[in-house]
Amino acid sequence: MATSTMTAISNLVLLFSAVLTTQFHLGSSVASPGSIFILAGQSNMAGRGGVSGGKWDGNVPPECAPNPSILRLNAHLVWEEAHEPLHADIDVGKTCGVGPGMSFANEVLRAKGGVLGLVPCAMGGTSIGQWARGSQLYTQMVRRASESVKAGGTIRALLWYQGESDTVNRADAEAYKANFERLVTALRSDLQNPNLPVIQVALASGEGQFIDIVRKAQLETTLANVKCVDAKGLPLKPDNLHLTTMSEVHLGIKLANVFMA
């Protein structure tokens, strides 16, 4: 057989081998992420930065720019290049804008390199009770998290920003600490990751008058491997509930710094 034919066959074998290493749930030109992060909670995690009157202004700050090394697991469980709004096909029925996820990922990427995977799971207007084990939101989060590691990679942390809906009733606010700790314990068990790091955000705002009770629960959580980033003082939109675009950017960088500390 001619040398040129042998070379062609060898190249074809190498190409076929490369194709086989691409998993079925990866985008056609997307590599598998090595470090994976779950993003969960309610609207300030899903992102409302730049949203007004039901429309997103399309402004993407440089800190949130897409990068081929930052991926997201979309609603169809396919890895694709991440871009704002991260939760557009997850927090459906609402208008999503800039959240903390992209600035977080860009900051981690700048310091650590590699390929990062974001798993958006947040849903606006949800209480922590709606995230309890067995609920639709919890089950979906576990399913998405489990799918995210099928092609390899490791879940490095859960980023959790939730609690605004639990500030309306005193009973909900007072039960927040126990509910959050049950959620973390259940998730670690179901993902078979007993030391899964969790970084939660202490509220900057709330829907009711019991914000301080929920904040106290968040700031005083004593579970191992749970850290807290305080969002208090970050500028809010005119609704006094949602973070502005630049507040989301700064929050994402804060989350990244705590993760890498």
Coordinates of N, CA and C in Angstrom, one line a residue, residues 1-181:
M1 N 0.9 -1.2 0.0 CA 0.0 0.0 0.0 C 0.9 1.2 0.0
A2 N 0.5 2.2 -0.8 CA 1.3 3.4 -0.9 C 1.4 4.2 0.4
T3 N 2.6 4.8 0.6 CA 2.8 5.6 1.8 C 1.7 6.6 2.0
S4 N 1.3 7.3 1.0 CA 0.3 8.4 1.1 C -1.0 7.8 1.5
T5 N -1.3 6.6 1.1 CA -2.6 5.9 1.5 C -2.6 5.6 3.0
M6 N -1.4 5.0 3.4 CA -1.2 4.7 4.8 C -1.3 5.9 5.7
T7 N -0.8 7.0 5.3 CA -0.8 8.3 6.0 C -2.3 8.7 6.1
A8 N -3.0 8.6 5.0 CA -4.4 9.1 5.0 C -5.2 8.2 6.0
I9 N -5.0 6.9 6.0 CA -5.7 6.0 6.9 C -5.4 6.4 8.4
S10 N -4.1 6.6 8.6 CA -3.7 6.9 10.0 C -4.3 8.2 10.5
N11 N -4.4 9.2 9.6 CA -5.0 10.5 9.9 C -6.5 10.3 10.2
L12 N -7.1 9.4 9.4 CA -8.6 9.1 9.6 C -8.8 8.5 10.9
V13 N -7.9 7.5 11.3 CA -8.1 6.8 12.6 C -8.0 7.8 13.7
L14 N -7.0 8.7 13.6 CA -6.8 9.7 14.7 C -8.0 10.6 14.8
L15 N -8.6 11.0 13.6 CA -9.8 11.9 13.6 C -10.9 11.2 14.3
F16 N -11.1 9.9 13.9 CA -12.2 9.1 14.5 C -12.1 8.9 16.0
S17 N -10.9 8.7 16.4 CA -10.6 8.6 17.9 C -11.0 9.9 18.6
A18 N -10.6 11.0 17.9 CA -10.9 12.3 18.6 C -12.4 12.5 18.7
V19 N -13.2 12.1 17.6 CA -14.6 12.2 17.7 C -15.2 11.4 18.8
L20 N -14.7 10.2 19.0 CA -15.2 9.3 20.0 C -15.0 9.9 21.4
T21 N -14.0 10.7 21.6 CA -13.7 11.3 22.9 C -14.7 12.4 23.2
T22 N -15.4 12.9 22.2 CA -16.4 13.9 22.5 C -17.7 13.3 22.9
Q23 N -18.2 13.6 24.1 CA -19.4 13.0 24.7 C -20.6 13.5 24.0
F24 N -21.7 12.7 24.0 CA -22.9 13.1 23.3 C -23.6 14.3 23.8
H25 N -23.3 14.7 25.0 CA -24.0 15.9 25.5 C -23.1 17.1 25.5
L26 N -22.1 17.1 24.7 CA -21.2 18.3 24.5 C -21.6 18.9 23.2
G27 N -21.5 20.2 23.2 CA -21.7 20.9 21.9 C -20.6 20.5 20.9
S28 N -20.8 20.6 19.6 CA -20.0 20.1 18.6 C -18.5 20.6 18.7
S29 N -18.3 21.8 19.2 CA -17.0 22.4 19.2 C -16.6 22.8 20.6
V30 N -17.2 22.2 21.6 CA -17.0 22.6 23.0 C -16.3 21.5 23.8
A31 N -15.3 21.9 24.5 CA -14.5 20.9 25.4 C -15.3 20.7 26.7
S32 N -15.0 19.6 27.3 CA -15.6 19.3 28.6 C -15.0 20.1 29.7
P33 N -15.8 20.8 30.6 CA -15.2 21.6 31.7 C -14.6 20.7 32.8
G34 N -13.5 21.2 33.3 CA -12.8 20.5 34.4 C -13.4 21.0 35.8
S35 N -13.7 22.2 35.9 CA -14.2 22.8 37.2 C -15.7 23.3 37.0
I36 N -16.6 22.8 37.8 CA -18.0 23.0 37.5 C -18.6 23.7 38.8
F37 N -19.5 24.6 38.5 CA -20.1 25.4 39.6 C -21.6 25.4 39.4
I38 N -22.4 25.1 40.5 CA -23.8 25.2 40.4 C -24.3 26.6 40.9
L39 N -25.1 27.2 40.1 CA -25.7 28.5 40.5 C -27.2 28.3 40.8
A40 N -27.5 28.6 42.0 CA -28.9 28.4 42.4 C -29.4 29.4 43.4
G41 N -30.7 29.5 43.5 CA -31.4 30.5 44.4 C -32.5 31.1 43.7
Q42 N -32.7 32.5 43.8 CA -33.8 33.1 43.2 C -33.3 34.3 42.3
S43 N -34.1 35.3 42.1 CA -33.9 36.2 41.0 C -32.5 36.9 41.0
N44 N -32.0 37.3 42.1 CA -30.7 38.0 42.1 C -29.5 37.0 41.7
M45 N -29.7 35.7 41.8 CA -28.8 34.8 41.2 C -29.1 34.6 39.7
A46 N -30.3 34.5 39.4 CA -30.7 34.3 38.0 C -30.3 35.5 37.2
G47 N -30.3 36.7 37.8 CA -29.9 37.9 37.2 C -31.0 38.8 36.7
R48 N -31.1 40.0 37.3 CA -32.1 41.0 36.8 C -31.3 42.3 36.4
G49 N -30.0 42.3 36.4 CA -29.2 43.4 36.0 C -29.6 43.9 34.6
G50 N -29.9 45.2 34.5 CA -30.2 45.7 33.2 C -31.6 45.5 32.7
V51 N -32.5 44.9 33.5 CA -33.9 44.6 33.2 C -34.8 45.7 33.7
S52 N -35.6 46.2 32.8 CA -36.5 47.3 33.2 C -37.7 47.2 32.3
G53 N -38.9 47.2 32.9 CA -40.1 47.1 32.1 C -40.3 45.8 31.3
G54 N -39.7 44.8 31.9 CA -39.8 43.5 31.2 C -38.9 43.3 30.1
K55 N -37.9 44.2 29.9 CA -36.9 44.1 28.8 C -35.5 44.2 29.4
W56 N -34.6 43.4 28.8 CA -33.2 43.6 29.1 C -32.5 44.5 28.2
D57 N -31.6 45.4 28.7 CA -31.0 46.4 27.9 C -29.9 45.9 27.0
G58 N -29.5 44.7 27.3 CA -28.4 44.0 26.4 C -27.0 44.5 26.8
N59 N -26.8 45.3 27.8 CA -25.5 45.7 28.2 C -24.7 44.6 28.9
V60 N -23.6 44.2 28.4 CA -22.7 43.2 28.9 C -21.4 43.9 29.3
P61 N -21.2 44.1 30.6 CA -19.9 44.7 31.0 C -18.7 43.8 30.6
P62 N -17.5 44.3 30.5 CA -16.4 43.5 30.1 C -16.1 42.4 31.1
E63 N -16.4 42.5 32.3 CA -16.2 41.5 33.3 C -17.1 40.3 33.1
C64 N -18.2 40.5 32.3 CA -19.1 39.4 32.0 C -19.0 38.9 30.5
A65 N -18.0 39.3 29.8 CA -17.8 38.9 28.4 C -17.7 37.4 28.3
P66 N -18.2 36.9 27.2 CA -18.1 35.4 27.0 C -16.6 35.0 26.7
N67 N -16.3 33.8 26.9 CA -15.0 33.3 26.7 C -15.1 31.8 26.3
P68 N -14.4 31.3 25.3 CA -14.5 29.9 24.9 C -14.2 28.9 26.1
S69 N -13.6 29.4 27.1 CA -13.2 28.5 28.2 C -14.2 28.6 29.4
I70 N -15.3 29.3 29.1 CA -16.4 29.3 30.1 C -17.7 28.8 29.5
L71 N -18.2 27.7 30.0 CA -19.3 27.0 29.4 C -20.5 27.0 30.3
R72 N -21.7 26.8 29.8 CA -22.9 26.7 30.6 C -23.7 25.4 30.1
L73 N -24.3 24.8 31.1 CA -25.2 23.6 30.8 C -26.6 24.2 30.5
N74 N -27.0 24.1 29.2 CA -28.3 24.7 28.9 C -29.4 23.8 29.3
A75 N -30.6 24.3 29.0 CA -31.8 23.6 29.5 C -32.0 22.2 28.9
H76 N -31.3 21.9 27.8 CA -31.3 20.6 27.1 C -30.1 19.8 27.6
L77 N -29.4 20.2 28.6 CA -28.3 19.5 29.2 C -27.1 19.3 28.3
V78 N -27.0 20.4 27.5 CA -25.8 20.4 26.5 C -24.9 21.5 26.9
W79 N -23.6 21.2 26.9 CA -22.6 22.3 27.2 C -22.5 23.2 26.0
E80 N -22.5 24.5 26.3 CA -22.3 25.5 25.2 C -21.5 26.6 25.8
E81 N -21.0 27.5 24.9 CA -20.3 28.6 25.4 C -21.2 29.5 26.2
A82 N -20.8 29.9 27.4 CA -21.7 30.7 28.3 C -21.7 32.2 27.8
H83 N -22.9 32.8 28.0 CA -23.1 34.2 27.7 C -24.3 34.7 28.5
E84 N -24.3 36.0 28.7 CA -25.5 36.6 29.4 C -26.7 36.6 28.4
P85 N -27.9 36.5 29.0 CA -28.2 36.1 30.3 C -28.1 34.6 30.5
L86 N -27.3 34.2 31.6 CA -27.0 32.8 31.8 C -28.3 32.0 32.1
H87 N -29.3 32.6 32.7 CA -30.5 31.8 33.1 C -31.7 32.0 32.1
A88 N -31.4 32.5 30.9 CA -32.5 32.8 30.0 C -33.4 31.6 29.7
D89 N -32.9 30.4 29.6 CA -33.7 29.2 29.3 C -34.0 28.4 30.6
I90 N -33.6 28.9 31.7 CA -33.9 28.2 33.0 C -35.0 28.9 33.8
D91 N -34.8 30.2 34.0 CA -35.8 31.0 34.8 C -36.8 31.5 33.8
V92 N -37.5 30.6 33.2 CA -38.4 30.9 32.1 C -39.6 31.6 32.6
G93 N -40.2 32.4 31.7 CA -41.4 33.2 32.1 C -41.1 34.5 32.7
K94 N -39.8 34.8 32.9 CA -39.3 36.0 33.4 C -38.2 36.6 32.5
T95 N -38.0 37.8 32.6 CA -36.9 38.4 31.8 C -35.6 38.4 32.6
C96 N -34.6 37.7 32.1 CA -33.3 37.6 32.8 C -32.3 38.6 32.2
G97 N -31.5 39.1 33.0 CA -30.4 40.0 32.6 C -29.1 39.5 33.2
V98 N -28.2 40.4 33.6 CA -26.9 40.1 34.1 C -27.0 39.6 35.6
G99 N -26.4 38.5 35.9 CA -26.3 38.0 37.2 C -24.8 37.9 37.6
P100 N -24.5 37.3 38.7 CA -23.1 37.2 39.2 C -22.3 36.1 38.5
G101 N -22.9 35.2 37.7 CA -22.2 34.0 37.3 C -21.0 34.3 36.3
M102 N -21.2 35.2 35.4 CA -20.2 35.4 34.4 C -19.0 36.2 34.9
S103 N -19.2 37.2 35.8 CA -18.1 37.9 36.4 C -17.3 36.9 37.3
F104 N -18.1 36.1 38.0 CA -17.4 35.1 38.9 C -16.5 34.2 38.0
A105 N -17.0 33.6 36.9 CA -16.3 32.7 36.1 C -15.1 33.4 35.5
N106 N -15.2 34.6 35.0 CA -14.1 35.3 34.4 C -13.0 35.5 35.4
E107 N -13.4 35.9 36.6 CA -12.4 36.1 37.6 C -11.6 34.8 38.0
V108 N -12.4 33.7 38.1 CA -11.7 32.4 38.4 C -10.8 32.0 37.3
L109 N -11.3 32.2 36.1 CA -10.6 31.8 34.9 C -9.3 32.6 34.8
R110 N -9.4 33.9 35.1 CA -8.2 34.7 35.0 C -7.1 34.2 36.0
A111 N -7.5 33.8 37.1 CA -6.5 33.3 38.1 C -6.1 31.9 38.0
K112 N -7.0 31.0 37.6 CA -6.8 29.6 37.6 C -6.6 28.9 36.3
G113 N -7.2 29.5 35.2 CA -7.1 28.9 33.9 C -8.1 27.7 33.8
G114 N -7.9 26.9 32.8 CA -8.7 25.7 32.6 C -10.0 26.0 31.8
V115 N -10.9 25.1 31.9 CA -12.2 25.2 31.3 C -13.2 25.1 32.4
L116 N -14.1 26.1 32.6 CA -15.0 26.2 33.6 C -16.4 25.9 33.1
G117 N -17.2 25.2 33.9 CA -18.6 25.0 33.6 C -19.6 25.5 34.6
L118 N -20.6 26.3 34.1 CA -21.6 26.8 35.0 C -22.9 26.1 34.8
V119 N -23.6 25.7 35.9 CA -24.8 25.0 35.8 C -25.9 25.9 36.4
P120 N -26.6 26.7 35.6 CA -27.6 27.6 36.1 C -28.9 26.8 36.5
C121 N -29.3 27.1 37.7 CA -30.5 26.5 38.3 C -31.5 27.4 39.0
A122 N -31.1 28.7 39.1 CA -31.9 29.6 39.9 C -33.3 29.9 39.3
M123 N -34.2 30.2 40.2 CA -35.6 30.5 39.7 C -36.1 31.7 40.6
G124 N -36.5 32.8 39.9 CA -37.0 33.9 40.6 C -38.2 33.7 41.4
G125 N -38.3 34.4 42.5 CA -39.5 34.4 43.4 C -39.7 33.2 44.2
T126 N -38.7 32.3 44.4 CA -38.9 31.1 45.1 C -38.4 31.2 46.5
S127 N -39.1 30.5 47.4 CA -38.7 30.5 48.8 C -37.8 29.3 49.0
I128 N -37.2 29.2 50.2 CA -36.3 28.1 50.4 C -37.1 26.8 50.6
G129 N -38.3 26.9 51.0 CA -39.2 25.7 51.1 C -39.4 25.1 49.8
Q130 N -39.4 25.9 48.7 CA -39.6 25.3 47.4 C -38.3 24.6 46.8
W131 N -37.2 24.7 47.6 CA -36.0 24.0 47.2 C -35.7 22.8 48.1
A132 N -36.7 22.4 48.9 CA -36.5 21.3 49.8 C -36.3 20.0 49.0
R133 N -35.7 19.1 49.6 CA -35.4 17.8 49.0 C -36.8 17.2 48.6
G134 N -36.9 16.7 47.4 CA -38.1 16.1 46.8 C -38.9 17.1 46.0
S135 N -38.6 18.4 46.1 CA -39.4 19.4 45.3 C -38.9 19.4 43.9
Q136 N -39.7 20.0 43.0 CA -39.3 20.1 41.6 C -38.0 20.8 41.4
L137 N -37.8 21.9 42.1 CA -36.6 22.7 41.9 C -35.4 21.9 42.4
Y138 N -35.5 21.3 43.5 CA -34.4 20.5 44.1 C -34.0 19.3 43.1
T139 N -35.1 18.6 42.7 CA -34.9 17.5 41.8 C -34.2 17.9 40.5
Q140 N -34.6 19.0 40.0 CA -34.0 19.5 38.7 C -32.6 19.9 39.0
M141 N -32.3 20.5 40.1 CA -30.9 20.9 40.4 C -30.0 19.7 40.5
V142 N -30.5 18.7 41.2 CA -29.7 17.4 41.3 C -29.5 16.8 40.0
R143 N -30.5 16.8 39.2 CA -30.4 16.2 37.8 C -29.4 16.9 37.0
R144 N -29.5 18.2 37.0 CA -28.5 19.0 36.2 C -27.1 18.9 36.7
A145 N -27.0 18.9 38.0 CA -25.6 18.8 38.6 C -25.0 17.4 38.3
S146 N -25.8 16.4 38.4 CA -25.4 15.0 38.1 C -25.0 14.9 36.6
E147 N -25.8 15.5 35.7 CA -25.5 15.4 34.3 C -24.2 16.2 34.0
S148 N -23.9 17.2 34.7 CA -22.8 18.1 34.4 C -21.4 17.4 34.5
V149 N -21.4 16.3 35.3 CA -20.1 15.6 35.5 C -20.0 14.3 34.7
K150 N -20.9 14.0 33.9 CA -20.9 12.8 33.1 C -19.8 12.7 32.1
A151 N -19.3 13.8 31.6 CA -18.2 13.9 30.7 C -16.9 14.1 31.4
G152 N -16.9 14.0 32.7 CA -15.7 14.3 33.5 C -15.9 15.7 34.2
G153 N -14.9 16.1 34.9 CA -14.9 17.3 35.7 C -15.4 17.1 37.1
T154 N -15.3 18.1 37.9 CA -15.6 18.1 39.3 C -16.4 19.3 39.7
I155 N -17.5 19.1 40.5 CA -18.3 20.2 41.0 C -17.5 20.8 42.1
R156 N -17.1 22.1 41.9 CA -16.2 22.7 42.8 C -16.9 23.5 43.9
A157 N -18.2 23.9 43.6 CA -18.9 24.7 44.6 C -20.4 24.9 44.2
L158 N -21.2 25.1 45.1 CA -22.6 25.6 44.9 C -22.6 27.1 45.3
L159 N -23.0 27.9 44.4 CA -23.1 29.3 44.7 C -24.6 29.6 44.9
W160 N -25.0 30.1 46.1 CA -26.4 30.1 46.5 C -26.8 31.6 46.9
Y161 N -27.7 32.1 46.2 CA -28.2 33.5 46.5 C -29.7 33.4 46.6
Q162 N -30.3 33.4 47.8 CA -31.7 33.2 47.9 C -32.1 33.7 49.3
G163 N -33.4 34.0 49.5 CA -33.9 34.3 50.8 C -34.8 35.5 50.8
E164 N -34.8 36.3 49.8 CA -35.7 37.5 49.7 C -37.1 37.1 50.0
S165 N -37.6 36.0 49.4 CA -39.0 35.5 49.6 C -39.3 35.0 51.0
D166 N -38.2 34.8 51.8 CA -38.4 34.3 53.1 C -38.4 35.4 54.2
T167 N -38.4 36.6 53.7 CA -38.5 37.8 54.6 C -39.9 38.3 54.9
V168 N -40.9 37.7 54.2 CA -42.2 38.2 54.3 C -42.9 37.8 55.7
N169 N -42.7 36.5 56.0 CA -43.3 36.0 57.3 C -42.2 35.7 58.3
R170 N -42.5 36.1 59.5 CA -41.5 35.8 60.6 C -41.2 34.4 60.7
A171 N -42.2 33.5 60.6 CA -42.0 32.1 60.8 C -41.0 31.5 59.7
D172 N -41.2 32.0 58.5 CA -40.3 31.6 57.4 C -38.8 32.1 57.7
A173 N -38.7 33.3 58.1 CA -37.4 33.9 58.4 C -36.7 33.2 59.5
E174 N -37.5 32.8 60.5 CA -36.9 32.2 61.7 C -36.5 30.7 61.4
A175 N -37.1 30.1 60.4 CA -36.9 28.7 60.0 C -35.7 28.7 58.9
Y176 N -35.2 29.8 58.5 CA -34.3 29.8 57.4 C -33.0 29.0 57.6
K177 N -32.5 29.2 58.8 CA -31.2 28.6 59.1 C -31.3 27.1 59.0
A178 N -32.3 26.5 59.6 CA -32.5 25.1 59.6 C -32.9 24.6 58.2
N179 N -33.7 25.3 57.5 CA -34.0 24.9 56.1 C -32.8 24.9 55.2
F180 N -32.0 25.9 55.4 CA -30.8 26.0 54.5 C -29.8 24.8 54.8
E181 N -29.6 24.6 56.1 CA -28.7 23.5 56.5 C -29.2 22.1 56.0

